[in-house]
Amino acid sequence: MTKGNNIKVILLGLPGSGKGTLADFLKKKYDLFHLATGNLLRAAIQNNTPLGKEAEGYMKKGELVPDNLIINLVKEEITKGGKDGGFILDGFPRNIIQAEKLDKMFEEVGQSVDMALEIIVPEEILIQRLTGRRTCAKCGALYNIHFSPPDVENVCNECQGELFVRNDDTVEVVDKRIDVYWKNISPVVEYYRTKNLLKEVNGGSSAGETAADVAKIIEELP
Ligand code: AP5
């Protein structure tokens, strides 16, 4: 058991900054519970649930899904993850209401956030990353046709599942998602900075380099 095994870490960063890619590394290295609100919402749409039906229109346009829906979803998942284990929160919180609510949810189970990690990337690389992204429909593994293509086109290396393109990864919707990110995130970053929980990492280098930098940050946490 290392100190990373119990960590509660929030990943903040623009669409395409590499939150999902980094979460995949962290969950394997430290055996953490990965809670990705975007993935949960896409599964709800796929399964045609009431939540999925309500969320779909917002997601297609690149807008945030209403807070009450997301907060209920996260509350449910936090309970499932077990209150004592470590967590990666990927895609939540996205605005100050969600950040404050998260603290309350953790308080109720006697836990708290250990680190909010902001992944910093130059905006000009995002379009290429997102339009090149391919995701495995079966296991969720991430690929990129420019930077990390699968061995066989459109087939997952790990489970042979089919790869798909997300319907919010068009240039137009990505622009909107970037805009929405900047409109909401500054108070969240300030919130964690004031609590002395904010760390930053360069997400513009290779995925391996970013992962190594983050592992170092975690090992150096008090
Ligand atoms: P969500 O699914 O959370 O999307 P996002 O935040 O826009 O982030 P992405 O998943 O697009 O990117 P990422 O940073 O994870 O990058 P990735 O690692 O995949 O949210 C989608 C929607 O759901 C929102 O628009 C909203 O509608 C709704 N939603 C979700 N949460 C919500 C909330 N809390 N409140 C309200 N609404 C919410 O990498 C991208 C690509 O780049 C991949 O191909 C990857 O292989 C590649 N890549 C990654 N890192 C590198 C690297 N270092 N070098 C080269 N390539 C790399």
mmCIF file of C-alpha atoms and ligand atoms in Angstrom:
data_model
loop_
_atom_site.group_PDB
_atom_site.id
_atom_site.type_symbol
_atom_site.label_atom_id
_atom_site.label_comp_id
_atom_site.label_asym_id
_atom_site.label_seq_id
_atom_site.Cartn_x
_atom_site.Cartn_y
_atom_site.Cartn_z
ATOM 1 C CA MET A 1 0.000 0.000 0.000
ATOM 2 C CA THR A 2 1.456 3.411 -0.973
ATOM 3 C CA LYS A 3 0.033 6.794 -0.092
ATOM 4 C CA GLY A 4 -1.470 6.974 -3.616
ATOM 5 C CA ASN A 5 -3.887 4.129 -2.819
ATOM 6 C CA ASN A 6 -6.125 6.283 -0.652
ATOM 7 C CA ILE A 7 -5.824 9.542 -2.484
ATOM 8 C CA LYS A 8 -8.904 11.532 -3.506
ATOM 9 C CA VAL A 9 -7.835 13.430 -6.595
ATOM 10 C CA ILE A 10 -9.797 15.748 -8.865
ATOM 11 C CA LEU A 11 -8.666 16.161 -12.451
ATOM 12 C CA LEU A 12 -9.314 19.587 -13.949
ATOM 13 C CA GLY A 13 -8.504 20.459 -17.524
ATOM 14 C CA LEU A 14 -9.823 21.478 -20.906
ATOM 15 C CA PRO A 15 -11.578 18.928 -23.136
ATOM 16 C CA GLY A 16 -8.765 16.847 -24.613
ATOM 17 C CA SER A 17 -6.222 17.868 -21.960
ATOM 18 C CA GLY A 18 -5.813 14.160 -21.154
ATOM 19 C CA LYS A 19 -7.951 13.651 -18.024
ATOM 20 C CA GLY A 20 -9.225 10.242 -19.148
ATOM 21 C CA THR A 21 -5.773 9.127 -20.309
ATOM 22 C CA LEU A 22 -4.177 10.142 -17.020
ATOM 23 C CA ALA A 23 -7.029 8.600 -14.992
ATOM 24 C CA ASP A 24 -6.440 5.299 -16.725
ATOM 25 C CA PHE A 25 -2.770 5.385 -15.675
ATOM 26 C CA LEU A 26 -3.565 6.417 -12.080
ATOM 27 C CA LYS A 27 -6.267 3.847 -11.533
ATOM 28 C CA LYS A 28 -3.927 1.055 -12.621
ATOM 29 C CA LYS A 29 -0.907 2.328 -10.684
ATOM 30 C CA TYR A 30 -2.698 3.110 -7.426
ATOM 31 C CA ASP A 31 -5.778 0.890 -7.706
ATOM 32 C CA LEU A 32 -8.162 3.856 -7.532
ATOM 33 C CA PHE A 33 -11.867 4.118 -8.268
ATOM 34 C CA HIS A 34 -12.316 6.130 -11.499
ATOM 35 C CA LEU A 35 -15.422 8.258 -11.474
ATOM 36 C CA ALA A 36 -15.815 9.978 -14.870
ATOM 37 C CA THR A 37 -19.086 11.887 -15.171
ATOM 38 C CA GLY A 38 -18.842 12.059 -18.981
ATOM 39 C CA ASN A 39 -18.499 8.253 -19.220
ATOM 40 C CA LEU A 40 -21.437 7.712 -16.858
ATOM 41 C CA LEU A 41 -23.599 10.068 -18.880
ATOM 42 C CA ARG A 42 -22.645 8.394 -22.171
ATOM 43 C CA ALA A 43 -23.540 4.999 -20.651
ATOM 44 C CA ALA A 44 -26.899 6.423 -19.519
ATOM 45 C CA ILE A 45 -27.580 7.631 -23.079
ATOM 46 C CA GLN A 46 -26.553 4.270 -24.499
ATOM 47 C CA ASN A 47 -28.911 2.503 -22.069
ATOM 48 C CA ASN A 48 -31.719 4.947 -22.801
ATOM 49 C CA THR A 49 -32.278 5.748 -19.111
ATOM 50 C CA PRO A 50 -34.281 8.818 -17.953
ATOM 51 C CA LEU A 51 -30.952 10.492 -17.049
ATOM 52 C CA GLY A 52 -29.552 9.686 -20.495
ATOM 53 C CA LYS A 53 -32.610 11.112 -22.219
ATOM 54 C CA GLU A 54 -32.343 14.332 -20.260
ATOM 55 C CA ALA A 55 -28.559 14.696 -20.652
ATOM 56 C CA GLU A 56 -28.242 13.902 -24.354
ATOM 57 C CA GLY A 57 -29.376 17.273 -25.737
ATOM 58 C CA TYR A 58 -26.952 19.224 -23.538
ATOM 59 C CA MET A 59 -24.012 16.971 -24.363
ATOM 60 C CA LYS A 60 -24.599 17.066 -28.117
ATOM 61 C CA LYS A 61 -24.373 20.851 -27.979
ATOM 62 C CA GLY A 62 -21.321 20.853 -25.710
ATOM 63 C CA GLU A 63 -23.211 22.430 -22.813
ATOM 64 C CA LEU A 64 -23.106 21.378 -19.172
ATOM 65 C CA VAL A 65 -25.788 18.993 -17.978
ATOM 66 C CA PRO A 66 -27.838 20.601 -15.125
ATOM 67 C CA ASP A 67 -26.136 20.476 -11.714
ATOM 68 C CA ASN A 68 -28.911 18.578 -9.907
ATOM 69 C CA LEU A 69 -28.616 15.630 -12.327
ATOM 70 C CA ILE A 70 -24.845 15.436 -12.045
ATOM 71 C CA ILE A 71 -24.737 15.893 -8.285
ATOM 72 C CA ASN A 72 -27.176 13.027 -7.712
ATOM 73 C CA LEU A 73 -25.165 10.837 -10.054
ATOM 74 C CA VAL A 74 -21.881 11.570 -8.270
ATOM 75 C CA LYS A 75 -23.416 11.021 -4.843
ATOM 76 C CA GLU A 76 -24.588 7.578 -5.884
ATOM 77 C CA GLU A 77 -21.194 6.673 -7.343
ATOM 78 C CA ILE A 78 -19.202 7.920 -4.358
ATOM 79 C CA THR A 79 -21.182 5.567 -2.171
ATOM 80 C CA LYS A 80 -20.513 2.687 -4.586
ATOM 81 C CA GLY A 81 -16.770 3.431 -4.627
ATOM 82 C CA GLY A 82 -16.569 2.775 -0.891
ATOM 83 C CA LYS A 83 -15.898 5.673 1.424
ATOM 84 C CA ASP A 84 -12.434 4.553 2.460
ATOM 85 C CA GLY A 85 -10.808 3.837 -0.896
ATOM 86 C CA GLY A 86 -9.060 6.279 -3.220
ATOM 87 C CA PHE A 87 -10.887 8.128 -5.991
ATOM 88 C CA ILE A 88 -10.167 9.882 -9.229
ATOM 89 C CA LEU A 89 -12.861 12.399 -10.086
ATOM 90 C CA ASP A 90 -12.649 13.083 -13.804
ATOM 91 C CA GLY A 91 -14.999 15.745 -15.185
ATOM 92 C CA PHE A 92 -16.419 16.761 -11.790
ATOM 93 C CA PRO A 93 -16.592 19.385 -10.382
ATOM 94 C CA ARG A 94 -16.962 21.648 -13.395
ATOM 95 C CA ASN A 95 -18.327 24.751 -11.695
ATOM 96 C CA ILE A 96 -18.258 26.270 -8.216
ATOM 97 C CA ILE A 97 -21.682 24.892 -7.238
ATOM 98 C CA GLN A 98 -20.451 21.361 -7.934
ATOM 99 C CA ALA A 99 -17.155 21.993 -6.056
ATOM 100 C CA GLU A 100 -18.955 23.180 -2.920
ATOM 101 C CA LYS A 101 -21.434 20.325 -3.121
ATOM 102 C CA LEU A 102 -18.604 17.794 -3.447
ATOM 103 C CA ASP A 103 -17.070 18.980 -0.181
ATOM 104 C CA LYS A 104 -20.436 18.516 1.533
ATOM 105 C CA MET A 105 -20.815 14.997 0.108
ATOM 106 C CA PHE A 106 -17.328 14.041 1.297
ATOM 107 C CA GLU A 107 -17.937 15.643 4.700
ATOM 108 C CA GLU A 108 -20.983 13.419 5.171
ATOM 109 C CA VAL A 109 -18.804 10.319 4.805
ATOM 110 C CA GLY A 110 -15.855 11.733 6.791
ATOM 111 C CA GLN A 111 -13.609 12.244 3.774
ATOM 112 C CA SER A 112 -12.025 15.179 1.934
ATOM 113 C CA VAL A 113 -10.286 16.054 -1.322
ATOM 114 C CA ASP A 114 -6.491 15.576 -1.199
ATOM 115 C CA MET A 115 -5.513 17.251 -4.449
ATOM 116 C CA ALA A 116 -7.052 19.102 -7.384
ATOM 117 C CA LEU A 117 -4.755 18.632 -10.350
ATOM 118 C CA GLU A 118 -5.031 21.100 -13.205
ATOM 119 C CA ILE A 119 -3.703 19.701 -16.486
ATOM 120 C CA ILE A 120 -2.349 22.627 -18.479
ATOM 121 C CA VAL A 121 -2.274 22.323 -22.283
ATOM 122 C CA PRO A 122 -1.887 24.771 -25.158
ATOM 123 C CA GLU A 123 -5.356 25.201 -26.670
ATOM 124 C CA GLU A 124 -4.130 24.815 -30.257
ATOM 125 C CA ILE A 125 -3.425 21.077 -29.838
ATOM 126 C CA LEU A 126 -6.909 20.190 -28.617
ATOM 127 C CA ILE A 127 -8.764 19.991 -31.924
ATOM 128 C CA GLN A 128 -6.268 17.463 -33.292
ATOM 129 C CA ARG A 129 -6.397 15.410 -30.085
ATOM 130 C CA LEU A 130 -10.188 15.330 -29.954
ATOM 131 C CA THR A 131 -11.014 14.814 -33.616
ATOM 132 C CA GLY A 132 -8.359 12.054 -33.653
ATOM 133 C CA ARG A 133 -9.709 10.323 -30.528
ATOM 134 C CA ARG A 134 -11.089 6.804 -30.855
ATOM 135 C CA THR A 135 -12.662 5.004 -27.873
ATOM 136 C CA CYS A 136 -13.298 1.300 -27.450
ATOM 137 C CA ALA A 137 -17.027 0.617 -27.213
ATOM 138 C CA LYS A 138 -16.375 -2.482 -25.098
ATOM 139 C CA CYS A 139 -13.659 -1.590 -22.550
ATOM 140 C CA GLY A 140 -13.352 2.202 -22.917
ATOM 141 C CA ALA A 141 -9.637 2.161 -23.882
ATOM 142 C CA LEU A 142 -8.525 5.406 -25.539
ATOM 143 C CA TYR A 143 -6.616 5.749 -28.796
ATOM 144 C CA ASN A 144 -5.666 8.558 -31.111
ATOM 145 C CA ILE A 145 -5.231 8.134 -34.828
ATOM 146 C CA HIS A 146 -2.399 10.736 -34.788
ATOM 147 C CA PHE A 147 -0.533 9.931 -31.563
ATOM 148 C CA SER A 148 -1.438 6.438 -30.329
ATOM 149 C CA PRO A 149 -3.248 4.487 -33.068
ATOM 150 C CA PRO A 150 -4.486 0.924 -32.471
ATOM 151 C CA ASP A 151 -2.498 -1.879 -34.147
ATOM 152 C CA VAL A 152 -5.479 -2.639 -36.406
ATOM 153 C CA GLU A 153 -7.642 0.234 -37.638
ATOM 154 C CA ASN A 154 -10.796 0.664 -35.505
ATOM 155 C CA VAL A 155 -10.079 -2.422 -33.372
ATOM 156 C CA CYS A 156 -9.103 -2.236 -29.696
ATOM 157 C CA ASN A 157 -5.680 -3.764 -28.918
ATOM 158 C CA GLU A 158 -6.839 -4.898 -25.486
ATOM 159 C CA CYS A 159 -10.239 -6.531 -26.091
ATOM 160 C CA GLN A 160 -10.762 -6.447 -29.899
ATOM 161 C CA GLY A 161 -13.813 -4.226 -29.366
ATOM 162 C CA GLU A 162 -14.885 -1.744 -32.029
ATOM 163 C CA LEU A 163 -13.649 1.843 -31.755
ATOM 164 C CA PHE A 164 -16.025 4.777 -32.056
ATOM 165 C CA VAL A 165 -15.845 8.541 -32.494
ATOM 166 C CA ARG A 166 -17.693 10.580 -29.847
ATOM 167 C CA ASN A 167 -20.472 12.711 -31.316
ATOM 168 C CA ASP A 168 -19.278 15.768 -29.369
ATOM 169 C CA ASP A 169 -15.791 15.579 -30.925
ATOM 170 C CA THR A 170 -16.660 17.688 -33.976
ATOM 171 C CA VAL A 171 -14.753 20.961 -34.418
ATOM 172 C CA GLU A 172 -17.904 23.000 -33.764
ATOM 173 C CA VAL A 173 -18.880 21.230 -30.520
ATOM 174 C CA VAL A 174 -15.267 21.137 -29.283
ATOM 175 C CA ASP A 175 -15.125 24.956 -29.669
ATOM 176 C CA LYS A 176 -18.301 25.224 -27.591
ATOM 177 C CA ARG A 177 -16.950 22.832 -24.907
ATOM 178 C CA ILE A 178 -13.752 24.885 -24.634
ATOM 179 C CA ASP A 179 -15.820 28.052 -24.267
ATOM 180 C CA VAL A 180 -18.015 26.459 -21.569
ATOM 181 C CA TYR A 181 -14.898 25.256 -19.717
ATOM 182 C CA TRP A 182 -13.397 28.762 -19.521
ATOM 183 C CA LYS A 183 -16.720 30.313 -18.486
ATOM 184 C CA ASN A 184 -17.008 28.028 -15.431
ATOM 185 C CA ILE A 185 -13.611 26.867 -14.270
ATOM 186 C CA SER A 186 -11.817 29.933 -12.808
ATOM 187 C CA PRO A 187 -13.760 29.977 -9.499
ATOM 188 C CA VAL A 188 -13.167 26.217 -9.165
ATOM 189 C CA VAL A 189 -9.411 26.635 -9.622
ATOM 190 C CA GLU A 190 -9.407 29.523 -7.111
ATOM 191 C CA TYR A 191 -11.489 27.454 -4.664
ATOM 192 C CA TYR A 192 -8.849 24.710 -4.546
ATOM 193 C CA ARG A 193 -5.939 27.177 -4.650
ATOM 194 C CA THR A 194 -7.318 28.922 -1.543
ATOM 195 C CA LYS A 195 -7.555 25.559 0.222
ATOM 196 C CA ASN A 196 -3.943 24.851 -0.754
ATOM 197 C CA LEU A 197 -4.988 21.748 -2.682
ATOM 198 C CA LEU A 198 -4.198 22.900 -6.213
ATOM 199 C CA LYS A 199 -1.343 21.360 -8.216
ATOM 200 C CA GLU A 200 -0.535 21.853 -11.871
ATOM 201 C CA VAL A 201 0.975 19.550 -14.459
ATOM 202 C CA ASN A 202 2.032 20.069 -18.058
ATOM 203 C CA GLY A 203 -0.316 18.018 -20.247
ATOM 204 C CA GLY A 204 1.212 19.201 -23.503
ATOM 205 C CA SER A 205 4.020 16.631 -23.505
ATOM 206 C CA SER A 206 3.624 12.896 -24.136
ATOM 207 C CA ALA A 207 1.057 10.955 -22.083
ATOM 208 C CA GLY A 208 3.928 8.977 -20.482
ATOM 209 C CA GLU A 209 5.777 12.126 -19.415
ATOM 210 C CA THR A 210 2.622 13.651 -17.919
ATOM 211 C CA ALA A 211 1.904 10.421 -16.024
ATOM 212 C CA ALA A 212 5.459 10.327 -14.620
ATOM 213 C CA ASP A 213 5.200 13.976 -13.510
ATOM 214 C CA VAL A 214 1.909 13.246 -11.731
ATOM 215 C CA ALA A 215 3.251 10.137 -10.005
ATOM 216 C CA LYS A 216 6.070 12.328 -8.657
ATOM 217 C CA ILE A 217 3.589 14.949 -7.415
ATOM 218 C CA ILE A 218 1.605 12.224 -5.605
ATOM 219 C CA GLU A 219 4.707 10.692 -3.996
ATOM 220 C CA GLU A 220 5.716 14.151 -2.733
ATOM 221 C CA LEU A 221 2.348 14.940 -1.140
ATOM 222 C CA PRO A 222 2.614 15.502 2.631
HETATM 223 P P1 AP5 B 1 -16.370 14.627 -20.616
HETATM 224 O O1 AP5 B 1 -16.578 13.257 -21.122
HETATM 225 O O2 AP5 B 1 -15.910 14.826 -19.205
HETATM 226 O O3 AP5 B 1 -15.443 15.377 -21.652
HETATM 227 P P2 AP5 B 1 -14.348 16.544 -21.523
HETATM 228 O O4 AP5 B 1 -14.165 17.162 -20.186
HETATM 229 O O5 AP5 B 1 -14.698 17.478 -22.612
HETATM 230 O O6 AP5 B 1 -13.039 15.804 -21.668
HETATM 231 P P3 AP5 B 1 -12.661 14.752 -22.732
HETATM 232 O O7 AP5 B 1 -13.144 13.408 -22.280
HETATM 233 O O8 AP5 B 1 -13.089 15.190 -24.090
HETATM 234 O O9 AP5 B 1 -11.084 14.833 -22.741
HETATM 235 P P4 AP5 B 1 -9.993 14.307 -21.733
HETATM 236 O O10 AP5 B 1 -9.367 15.474 -21.027
HETATM 237 O O11 AP5 B 1 -10.497 13.197 -20.871
HETATM 238 O O12 AP5 B 1 -8.941 13.771 -22.779
HETATM 239 P P5 AP5 B 1 -8.573 12.260 -23.193
HETATM 240 O O13 AP5 B 1 -7.701 11.668 -22.137
HETATM 241 O O14 AP5 B 1 -9.770 11.515 -23.636
HETATM 242 O O15 AP5 B 1 -17.747 15.462 -20.734
HETATM 243 C C1 AP5 B 1 -18.531 15.397 -21.892
HETATM 244 C C2 AP5 B 1 -19.826 16.167 -21.659
HETATM 245 O O16 AP5 B 1 -20.559 15.577 -20.573
HETATM 246 C C3 AP5 B 1 -19.693 17.632 -21.270
HETATM 247 O O17 AP5 B 1 -19.561 18.450 -22.417
HETATM 248 C C4 AP5 B 1 -21.036 17.873 -20.537
HETATM 249 O O18 AP5 B 1 -22.098 18.019 -21.441
HETATM 250 C C5 AP5 B 1 -21.249 16.564 -19.798
HETATM 251 N N1 AP5 B 1 -20.677 16.565 -18.434
HETATM 252 C C6 AP5 B 1 -19.677 15.762 -17.972
HETATM 253 N N2 AP5 B 1 -19.403 16.046 -16.700
HETATM 254 C C7 AP5 B 1 -20.253 17.049 -16.324
HETATM 255 C C8 AP5 B 1 -20.420 17.795 -15.129
HETATM 256 N N3 AP5 B 1 -19.665 17.566 -14.047
HETATM 257 N N4 AP5 B 1 -21.364 18.761 -15.117
HETATM 258 C C9 AP5 B 1 -22.139 19.007 -16.197
HETATM 259 N N5 AP5 B 1 -22.015 18.347 -17.372
HETATM 260 C C10 AP5 B 1 -21.065 17.380 -17.444
HETATM 261 O O19 AP5 B 1 -7.629 12.565 -24.451
HETATM 262 C C11 AP5 B 1 -8.175 13.058 -25.666
HETATM 263 C C12 AP5 B 1 -7.393 12.452 -26.841
HETATM 264 O O20 AP5 B 1 -6.032 12.910 -26.786
HETATM 265 C C13 AP5 B 1 -7.320 10.906 -26.826
HETATM 266 O O21 AP5 B 1 -7.336 10.460 -28.158
HETATM 267 C C14 AP5 B 1 -5.957 10.602 -26.182
HETATM 268 O O22 AP5 B 1 -5.431 9.379 -26.661
HETATM 269 C C15 AP5 B 1 -5.137 11.801 -26.661
HETATM 270 N N6 AP5 B 1 -4.131 12.214 -25.676
HETATM 271 C C16 AP5 B 1 -4.304 12.387 -24.343
HETATM 272 N N7 AP5 B 1 -3.163 12.804 -23.763
HETATM 273 C C17 AP5 B 1 -2.246 12.897 -24.777
HETATM 274 C C18 AP5 B 1 -0.875 13.277 -24.830
HETATM 275 N N8 AP5 B 1 -0.229 13.679 -23.720
HETATM 276 N N9 AP5 B 1 -0.262 13.290 -26.037
HETATM 277 C C19 AP5 B 1 -0.934 12.922 -27.155
HETATM 278 N N10 AP5 B 1 -2.227 12.528 -27.179
HETATM 279 C C20 AP5 B 1 -2.865 12.522 -25.988
#
